[in-house]
Amino acid sequence: MPYDDLLSRAHAHALDYLNALPERRVGSTATRDELMAALRTPLSGPGEAPEAVLDLLASQAPRGAVACNSPRYFGFVIGGATPVSLAADWLVSTWDQNAGIYVISPLVAVVEEVAGDWLLDLFDLPRDSGVGFVTGCQMANLTCLAAARHGVLRRVGWDVEIDGLQGAPRINVVASAESHITIDVALRYLGLGTKCIQRVESDAQGRMKPDALRAKLATLEGPTIVCAQAGNVNTGAFDPLREIGEACNAHGAWLHIDGAFGLWARASASSERRALIDGVELADSWATDAHKWLNVPYDCGVALVKSREDHRAAMTTAAAYLIQTQGVERDAVDWVPDFSRRARGVPTYANLRALGRDGIADLVDGLCARARQMAQGLAAEQGVAILADVVLNQVLVRFGDDDELTRRVVTGVQQEGTCWLSGTNWQGKAAMRISVSNWATSEEDAARSVAAILGVWRQVRG
Ligand SMILES: *Cc1c(COP(=O)(O)O)cnc(C)c1O
């Protein structure tokens, strides 16, 4: 078998990488020049031994890759793959299925259909919603907003899939001042542009002000899409979704919710935490990620749309040579922008099934507890301030109430290597941004990271 040696090697390299993960420096160590020196070569005529190519790539990973699946990586919002989801992902590559249509992979079509049903159940959203497994929340936002564009124009008698946007009724787009940048990008891809976005003010935590939304809606007529969010990328704050949902329903506006990581609060065992996201079911579409809070390997996002008809109409593909099902079998091409695609719903299925409701609740609540632990540990030190309420897995920290000092602590922590995090700007102030998103982050990892951050702060403070 030509596979034996290569796959055993890959297996050994993978275990070396994973076994080193908990204790290795979290940042990368090699510069671009060093990586180029190791990896760049003229493409050879005869090719090279596959074993040697694999060994070379593996040799550069410990120095060239940031350990973003380390239990002490707190940058951006990045999950680490759980063992079962990583193992399932290996199978996905092994099977090499084109998961676009049922005829090519009945297995994947069924697995993704079941995983989609589980997600709707877990989030307690309308069970007959459309589901699409996409590459990430960016594409989930795009898919949902394409369905929204179709839906709001259909209601005024315009078929945007056939007639496009030229000469179409104008669509009002409303979003909070704090909406994620991928909403803007989705609107660009959809031909709506970003100038059309009417911003609604947010409060000090980054939550959309419902009074301001109601006042805005009162000025609008015709097709309207409102974008709210569950989980602000800096603070983790939730827009007041019940009030927003009721206002949108009363106005007849399509409500889309970006819940890239925040939607998972719906799976919490804590009623206090679930209350943050109360009313999310009033929306028309929801975008989320599996590669963030669910901790499956990159890449997997999920688009959920209440109206299956609008979702399907916005995405469906038909061509003479495609054998598409006429029955209950599910063709993924009807629900996502991709044509050929990876069976990316499979690791999600494996992880949901292995964790169960209780395991998912523990995952959600555990990361929130670690975030609170880090916030408390940091706030106890002189000169350290937490800038926003810690309601989820995100913590914003400011040092010496000073932009320059705060940036120096962020850079210092990245260089020190115990953990990795990045900075942001929160309402005009520089801040350190901690996102606890990895299933493997233990209380001890959180405590070690707090100690490392405070060590750097004491040095900077002098
Ligand atoms: C991460 C994130 C996105 C984009 O998700 P990708 O998976 O990176 O495409 C969108 N919205 C919010 C709130 C996010 O945190």
Coordinates of C-alpha atoms and ligand atoms in Angstrom, one line a residue:
M1 CA 0.0 0.0 0.0
P2 CA 1.5 3.4 -1.0
Y3 CA -0.4 4.9 1.9
D4 CA 1.1 2.9 4.8
D5 CA 4.4 4.7 5.2
L6 CA 3.1 8.2 4.5
L7 CA 0.2 8.0 6.8
S8 CA 2.2 6.4 9.6
R9 CA 4.7 9.3 9.2
A10 CA 1.9 11.9 9.3
H11 CA 0.5 10.2 12.3
A12 CA 3.8 10.3 14.1
H13 CA 4.4 14.0 13.1
A14 CA 0.9 14.8 14.3
L15 CA 1.4 13.2 17.7
D16 CA 4.8 15.0 18.1
Y17 CA 3.1 18.3 17.4
L18 CA 0.2 17.7 19.7
N19 CA 2.3 16.3 22.5
A20 CA 4.5 19.4 22.5
L21 CA 1.5 21.7 22.3
P22 CA 0.7 22.2 26.1
E23 CA 4.3 23.2 27.0
R24 CA 5.6 24.8 23.8
R25 CA 6.0 28.5 23.4
V26 CA 2.7 29.8 22.1
G27 CA 4.0 32.2 19.6
S28 CA 6.0 31.3 16.5
T29 CA 9.8 31.7 16.5
A30 CA 10.9 31.7 12.8
T31 CA 10.8 34.9 10.7
R32 CA 9.4 35.0 7.2
D33 CA 13.0 35.0 5.9
E34 CA 13.9 31.9 7.9
L35 CA 10.7 30.0 6.7
M36 CA 11.4 31.1 3.1
A37 CA 15.0 29.8 3.4
A38 CA 13.6 26.4 4.6
L39 CA 10.7 26.1 2.2
R40 CA 11.4 28.0 -1.0
T41 CA 13.1 26.2 -3.8
P42 CA 12.6 26.2 -7.6
L43 CA 9.9 23.6 -8.4
S44 CA 11.9 20.6 -9.4
G45 CA 11.5 18.7 -12.6
P46 CA 11.4 15.1 -11.3
G47 CA 9.8 15.9 -8.0
E48 CA 10.9 14.7 -4.6
A49 CA 10.3 11.8 -2.3
P50 CA 6.9 12.3 -0.7
E51 CA 8.3 11.2 2.7
A52 CA 10.9 13.9 2.5
V53 CA 8.4 16.5 1.6
L54 CA 6.2 15.5 4.6
D55 CA 9.1 15.5 7.0
L56 CA 10.2 19.0 5.8
L57 CA 6.7 20.4 6.3
A58 CA 6.5 18.8 9.8
S59 CA 9.9 20.1 10.7
Q60 CA 8.9 23.7 10.2
A61 CA 5.6 23.6 12.1
P62 CA 7.0 23.9 15.6
R63 CA 8.8 27.2 14.7
G64 CA 6.6 28.6 11.9
A65 CA 3.1 27.8 13.3
V66 CA 1.6 29.8 16.1
A67 CA 0.2 27.3 18.6
C68 CA -3.3 28.6 18.2
N69 CA -4.7 25.3 19.5
S70 CA -2.6 25.7 22.6
P71 CA -4.6 25.8 25.8
R72 CA -3.0 29.2 26.5
Y73 CA -3.8 30.8 23.2
F74 CA -6.3 33.7 23.7
G75 CA -6.0 35.6 20.4
F76 CA -9.0 36.7 18.3
V77 CA -11.7 34.0 18.8
I78 CA -10.0 30.7 18.0
G79 CA -11.0 27.3 19.1
G80 CA -8.7 24.2 19.3
A81 CA -9.9 21.0 17.7
T82 CA -11.1 18.4 20.2
P83 CA -9.5 14.9 19.7
V84 CA -12.7 13.4 18.3
S85 CA -13.3 16.2 15.8
L86 CA -9.7 16.1 14.7
A87 CA -9.9 12.3 14.2
A88 CA -13.2 12.7 12.3
D89 CA -11.5 15.3 10.1
W90 CA -8.8 12.8 9.2
L91 CA -11.5 10.5 8.0
V92 CA -13.0 13.3 5.9
S93 CA -9.7 13.7 4.1
T94 CA -9.4 10.0 3.8
W95 CA -12.9 9.6 2.2
D96 CA -12.2 12.5 -0.1
Q97 CA -15.9 13.0 -0.7
N98 CA -17.2 15.9 -2.8
A99 CA -20.0 16.8 -0.5
G100 CA -21.9 19.0 -3.0
I101 CA -24.6 16.6 -4.0
Y102 CA -26.3 13.5 -2.6
V103 CA -25.4 11.3 -5.5
I104 CA -21.7 11.8 -4.9
S105 CA -21.9 11.2 -1.1
P106 CA -25.1 9.8 0.5
L107 CA -23.0 9.3 3.6
V108 CA -22.0 13.0 4.0
A109 CA -25.5 14.2 2.9
V110 CA -27.1 12.2 5.7
V111 CA -24.4 13.1 8.3
E112 CA -24.8 16.8 7.6
E113 CA -28.6 16.6 7.6
V114 CA -28.5 15.0 11.1
A115 CA -25.9 17.5 12.4
G116 CA -28.0 20.4 11.1
D117 CA -31.1 19.0 13.0
W118 CA -29.0 18.7 16.2
L119 CA -27.8 22.3 15.9
L120 CA -31.3 23.6 15.5
D121 CA -32.4 21.5 18.5
L122 CA -29.4 22.6 20.6
F123 CA -30.0 26.3 19.8
D124 CA -33.8 25.8 20.2
L125 CA -34.5 27.5 16.8
P126 CA -37.3 26.7 14.5
R127 CA -36.7 23.0 13.6
D128 CA -37.6 23.3 9.9
S129 CA -35.1 26.0 9.2
G130 CA -32.6 25.7 6.4
V131 CA -29.0 24.7 7.3
G132 CA -25.8 25.2 5.3
F133 CA -22.3 24.2 6.4
V134 CA -19.9 26.8 5.1
T135 CA -16.3 27.7 5.6
G136 CA -16.9 30.2 8.4
C137 CA -19.1 32.8 9.9
Q138 CA -18.1 35.2 7.1
M139 CA -19.8 32.9 4.6
A140 CA -22.6 32.1 7.0
N141 CA -23.4 35.9 7.2
L142 CA -23.2 36.0 3.4
T143 CA -25.5 33.0 3.0
C144 CA -28.0 34.3 5.5
L145 CA -28.0 37.8 4.0
A146 CA -28.4 36.4 0.5
A147 CA -31.5 34.6 1.8
A148 CA -32.6 37.9 3.4
R149 CA -32.1 39.8 0.2
H150 CA -34.2 37.2 -1.6
G151 CA -36.9 37.2 1.1
V152 CA -37.5 40.9 1.5
L153 CA -37.6 41.5 -2.3
R154 CA -39.8 38.5 -2.9
R155 CA -42.4 40.0 -0.6
V156 CA -42.5 43.1 -2.8
G157 CA -42.8 41.0 -5.9
W158 CA -39.2 41.2 -7.1
D159 CA -37.1 38.1 -7.9
V160 CA -33.5 39.1 -7.3
E161 CA -32.1 35.8 -8.4
I162 CA -33.4 36.4 -11.9
D163 CA -33.7 40.2 -12.2
G164 CA -30.7 41.2 -10.0
L165 CA -30.5 44.4 -8.2
Q166 CA -30.5 46.8 -11.1
G167 CA -33.9 48.6 -11.0
A168 CA -34.9 46.6 -7.9
P169 CA -36.8 48.3 -5.0
R170 CA -34.3 49.8 -2.5
I171 CA -33.4 47.7 0.5
N172 CA -32.9 49.4 3.9
V173 CA -30.0 47.8 5.8
V174 CA -29.7 48.5 9.5
A175 CA -26.8 47.4 11.7
S176 CA -25.4 48.3 15.1
A177 CA -22.4 50.6 15.4
E178 CA -20.6 47.4 16.7
S179 CA -21.5 44.9 14.0
H180 CA -18.7 42.6 12.9
I181 CA -16.7 43.6 9.8
T182 CA -17.9 40.4 8.0
I183 CA -21.4 41.9 7.8
D184 CA -20.0 44.8 5.7
V185 CA -18.1 42.3 3.5
A186 CA -21.2 40.2 3.0
L187 CA -23.1 43.3 1.9
R188 CA -20.4 44.1 -0.5
Y189 CA -20.5 40.6 -2.1
L190 CA -24.3 40.9 -2.3
G191 CA -24.1 44.1 -4.4
L192 CA -25.7 46.2 -1.6
G193 CA -22.4 47.9 -0.7
T194 CA -21.5 49.4 2.6
K195 CA -22.8 52.9 2.2
C196 CA -26.4 51.7 2.6
I197 CA -25.8 50.6 6.2
Q198 CA -27.7 52.7 8.6
R199 CA -26.0 52.5 12.0
V200 CA -27.8 52.2 15.3
E201 CA -26.0 53.4 18.3
S202 CA -24.6 51.0 20.9
D203 CA -24.1 51.3 24.6
A204 CA -21.0 51.2 26.7
Q205 CA -20.9 47.3 26.6
G206 CA -21.3 47.3 22.8
R207 CA -25.0 46.4 22.8
M208 CA -27.4 47.9 20.2
K209 CA -29.8 50.4 21.8
P210 CA -33.3 49.1 21.2
D211 CA -34.9 52.6 21.5
A212 CA -32.5 53.9 18.8
L213 CA -33.5 50.9 16.6
R214 CA -37.2 51.5 17.0
A215 CA -36.7 55.2 16.2
K216 CA -34.7 54.2 13.1
L217 CA -37.3 51.7 11.9
A218 CA -40.0 54.3 12.3
T219 CA -38.3 56.3 9.6
L220 CA -38.0 53.4 7.1
E221 CA -40.4 52.1 4.5
G222 CA -40.1 49.1 2.2
P223 CA -37.8 46.1 2.3
T224 CA -35.7 46.2 5.4
I225 CA -32.9 44.0 6.8
V226 CA -31.7 44.4 10.4
C227 CA -28.4 42.9 11.5
A228 CA -28.0 42.3 15.2
Q229 CA -25.4 40.3 17.1
A230 CA -25.1 37.7 19.8
G231 CA -21.6 38.1 21.1
N232 CA -19.6 41.3 20.5
V233 CA -16.2 40.3 19.2
N234 CA -14.5 42.5 21.8
T235 CA -16.7 42.3 24.9
G236 CA -18.9 39.2 24.2
A237 CA -22.0 41.4 24.9
F238 CA -25.4 40.5 23.4
D239 CA -27.7 42.9 21.7
P240 CA -31.1 42.9 23.5
L241 CA -32.5 40.3 21.2
R242 CA -36.1 40.0 22.4
E243 CA -36.7 43.8 22.2
I244 CA -34.9 43.9 18.8
G245 CA -36.9 40.8 17.5
E246 CA -40.2 42.3 18.6
A247 CA -39.4 45.6 16.9
C248 CA -38.3 43.9 13.7
N249 CA -41.4 41.6 13.6
A250 CA -43.7 44.6 14.2
H251 CA -42.1 46.5 11.4
G252 CA -41.9 43.5 9.0
A253 CA -38.1 43.7 8.8
W254 CA -35.9 40.6 8.3
L255 CA -33.8 40.2 11.4
H256 CA -30.4 38.5 10.9
I257 CA -28.2 37.6 13.9
D258 CA -24.4 37.2 13.8
G259 CA -23.8 34.7 16.6
A260 CA -20.4 33.5 15.5
F261 CA -19.5 32.4 19.0
G262 CA -22.3 33.9 21.1
L263 CA -25.1 31.6 19.7
W264 CA -23.5 28.9 21.8
A265 CA -24.7 30.6 25.0
R266 CA -28.0 29.0 24.0
A267 CA -26.4 25.6 24.9
S268 CA -25.4 26.8 28.4
A269 CA -26.6 25.0 31.5
S270 CA -26.9 28.4 33.3
S271 CA -30.3 30.1 33.1
E272 CA -28.5 33.4 33.7
R273 CA -26.3 32.9 30.7
R274 CA -29.2 31.7 28.5
A275 CA -31.1 34.8 29.5
L276 CA -28.5 36.9 27.7
I277 CA -29.6 35.4 24.4
D278 CA -33.3 35.2 25.1
G279 CA -35.4 36.2 22.1
V280 CA -32.9 35.0 19.5
E281 CA -35.6 32.7 18.2
L282 CA -37.5 35.7 16.9
A283 CA -35.0 36.3 14.1
D284 CA -35.2 35.2 10.5
S285 CA -31.6 34.0 10.1
W286 CA -28.6 33.1 12.3
A287 CA -24.9 32.8 11.4
T288 CA -22.5 30.9 13.6
D289 CA -19.2 29.0 13.7
A290 CA -18.4 25.5 14.6
H291 CA -14.6 26.1 14.4
K292 CA -14.8 28.6 17.3
W293 CA -16.8 27.5 20.3
L294 CA -17.6 24.0 19.2
N295 CA -13.8 23.4 18.7
V296 CA -13.8 21.5 15.5
P297 CA -10.8 21.9 13.1
Y298 CA -10.9 24.7 10.5
D299 CA -13.0 25.3 8.7
C300 CA -16.7 25.2 9.5
G301 CA -19.3 27.8 9.8
V302 CA -23.1 27.3 9.8
A303 CA -25.9 29.3 8.2
L304 CA -29.4 28.9 9.6
V305 CA -32.4 30.4 7.9
K306 CA -36.0 30.2 9.2
S307 CA -37.5 30.3 5.7
R308 CA -36.2 27.2 3.9
E309 CA -37.8 28.6 0.7
D310 CA -35.8 31.9 0.8
H311 CA -32.6 30.1 1.8
R312 CA -32.9 27.6 -1.0
A313 CA -34.0 30.1 -3.6
A314 CA -30.9 32.2 -2.8
M315 CA -28.4 29.3 -3.1
T316 CA -29.8 26.6 -5.3
T317 CA -28.0 25.5 -8.4
A318 CA -29.3 23.6 -11.4
A319 CA -27.4 22.4 -14.5
A320 CA -28.2 19.8 -17.1
Y321 CA -25.4 17.4 -16.1
L322 CA -26.0 17.6 -12.4
I323 CA -27.9 14.7 -11.0
Q324 CA -29.9 16.4 -8.3
T325 CA -32.4 14.6 -6.1
Q326 CA -36.1 15.2 -6.4
G327 CA -36.8 13.4 -3.2
V328 CA -36.1 14.0 0.5
E329 CA -32.4 13.5 -0.1
R330 CA -30.3 16.6 0.6
D331 CA -28.1 18.3 -1.9
A332 CA -25.7 20.6 -0.1
V333 CA -25.4 22.9 -3.2
D334 CA -28.9 24.1 -2.5
W335 CA -27.9 25.6 0.9
V336 CA -24.4 27.0 0.4
P337 CA -22.5 29.2 -2.0
D338 CA -20.0 26.4 -2.8
F339 CA -20.3 23.9 -5.6
S340 CA -17.7 21.2 -4.9
R341 CA -17.0 21.2 -1.2
R342 CA -15.4 19.4 1.7
A343 CA -17.5 17.3 4.0
R344 CA -17.0 19.9 6.7
G345 CA -20.1 19.0 8.6
V346 CA -18.7 15.6 9.6
P347 CA -16.4 16.7 12.4
T348 CA -19.3 18.8 13.8
Y349 CA -21.5 15.7 13.8
A350 CA -18.7 13.7 15.6
N351 CA -18.1 16.4 18.2
L352 CA -21.8 17.0 18.9
R353 CA -22.5 13.3 19.3
A354 CA -19.4 12.6 21.4
L355 CA -20.0 15.6 23.8
G356 CA -23.8 15.3 24.0
R357 CA -25.9 18.1 25.5
D358 CA -24.1 17.9 28.8
G359 CA -20.6 18.0 27.3
I360 CA -21.5 21.0 25.2
A361 CA -23.0 22.8 28.1
D362 CA -19.8 22.1 30.1
L363 CA -17.7 23.4 27.2
V364 CA -19.7 26.6 27.0
D365 CA -19.8 27.2 30.8
G366 CA -16.2 26.1 31.3
L367 CA -14.8 28.7 29.0
C368 CA -16.9 31.4 30.6
A369 CA -15.7 30.4 34.0
R370 CA -12.0 30.5 32.8
A371 CA -12.6 34.0 31.4
R372 CA -14.1 35.2 34.7
Q373 CA -11.2 33.6 36.5
M374 CA -8.7 35.5 34.4
A375 CA -10.6 38.8 34.7
Q376 CA -10.6 38.4 38.5
G377 CA -7.0 37.4 38.7
L378 CA -5.9 40.4 36.6
A379 CA -8.3 43.0 38.3
A380 CA -6.8 42.2 41.7
E381 CA -3.5 43.8 40.6
Q382 CA -2.8 47.5 41.0
G383 CA -3.2 49.5 37.8
V384 CA -5.1 46.8 36.0
A385 CA -8.7 47.5 34.9
I386 CA -11.3 45.3 33.2
L387 CA -13.1 47.5 30.6
A388 CA -16.3 45.7 30.0
D389 CA -18.6 43.3 32.0
V390 CA -17.4 39.7 31.5
V391 CA -20.6 38.0 30.4
L392 CA -19.1 35.3 28.2
N393 CA -15.6 34.2 27.2
Q394 CA -14.2 37.6 26.3
V395 CA -12.1 39.9 28.6
L396 CA -10.8 43.4 27.8
V397 CA -7.9 44.6 30.0
R398 CA -6.3 48.0 30.3
F399 CA -3.0 48.7 32.1
G400 CA -2.1 51.9 33.9
D401 CA -5.1 53.5 32.2
D402 CA -2.7 54.2 29.4
D403 CA -2.6 53.3 25.7
E404 CA 1.1 53.0 25.4
L405 CA 1.6 50.9 28.5
T406 CA -1.3 48.6 27.5
R407 CA 0.3 48.0 24.1
R408 CA 3.6 47.4 25.7
V409 CA 2.1 44.7 27.9
V410 CA 0.4 43.0 24.9
T411 CA 3.6 42.9 23.0
G412 CA 5.6 41.8 26.0
V413 CA 3.2 38.9 26.7
Q414 CA 3.4 37.8 23.1
Q415 CA 7.2 37.8 23.4
E416 CA 7.3 36.1 26.8
G417 CA 5.6 33.0 25.3
T418 CA 3.5 31.5 28.1
C419 CA 0.4 32.6 26.4
W420 CA -0.7 34.6 23.3
L421 CA -3.2 37.3 23.0
S422 CA -3.7 40.5 21.0
G423 CA -4.8 44.1 21.5
T424 CA -7.8 46.1 20.4
N425 CA -9.2 49.5 20.6
W426 CA -12.3 49.7 22.8
Q427 CA -14.3 52.9 22.6
G428 CA -11.2 55.0 22.0
K429 CA -9.0 53.2 24.5
A430 CA -6.2 50.6 23.8
A431 CA -7.0 47.3 25.5
M432 CA -5.7 43.8 25.8
R433 CA -8.2 41.3 24.4
I434 CA -8.5 37.8 25.9
S435 CA -10.7 35.3 24.3
V436 CA -11.0 31.9 26.1
S437 CA -12.2 29.6 23.3
N438 CA -10.2 26.4 23.7
W439 CA -11.8 23.2 25.3
A440 CA -8.4 22.3 26.7
T441 CA -7.8 25.6 28.7
S442 CA -7.7 24.4 32.4
E443 CA -7.9 26.5 35.5
E444 CA -4.1 26.0 35.8
D445 CA -3.6 27.3 32.3
A446 CA -5.7 30.4 33.1
A447 CA -3.7 30.9 36.4
R448 CA -0.4 30.5 34.6
S449 CA -1.4 33.0 32.0
V450 CA -2.6 35.5 34.5
A451 CA 0.8 35.2 36.3
A452 CA 2.7 35.7 33.0
I453 CA 0.6 38.7 32.1
L454 CA 1.1 40.3 35.5
G455 CA 4.8 39.5 35.3
V456 CA 5.1 41.5 32.1
W457 CA 2.9 44.3 33.6
R458 CA 5.2 44.6 36.7
Q459 CA 8.2 44.9 34.4
V460 CA 6.6 47.5 32.2
R461 CA 5.3 49.5 35.2
G462 CA 8.9 49.3 36.6
Ligands
LIG1 C1 -15.2 35.4 14.0 C2 -16.4 36.2 13.7 C3 -17.0 36.4 12.4 C4 -16.3 35.8 11.2 O1 -16.2 34.4 11.3 P1 -15.1 33.5 10.5 O2 -15.4 32.2 10.9 O3 -13.8 34.1 10.8 O4 -15.5 33.7 9.0 C5 -18.1 37.1 12.3 N1 -18.7 37.6 13.4 C6 -18.2 37.5 14.6 C7 -19.0 38.2 15.8 C8 -17.1 36.8 14.8 O5 -16.6 36.7 16.1

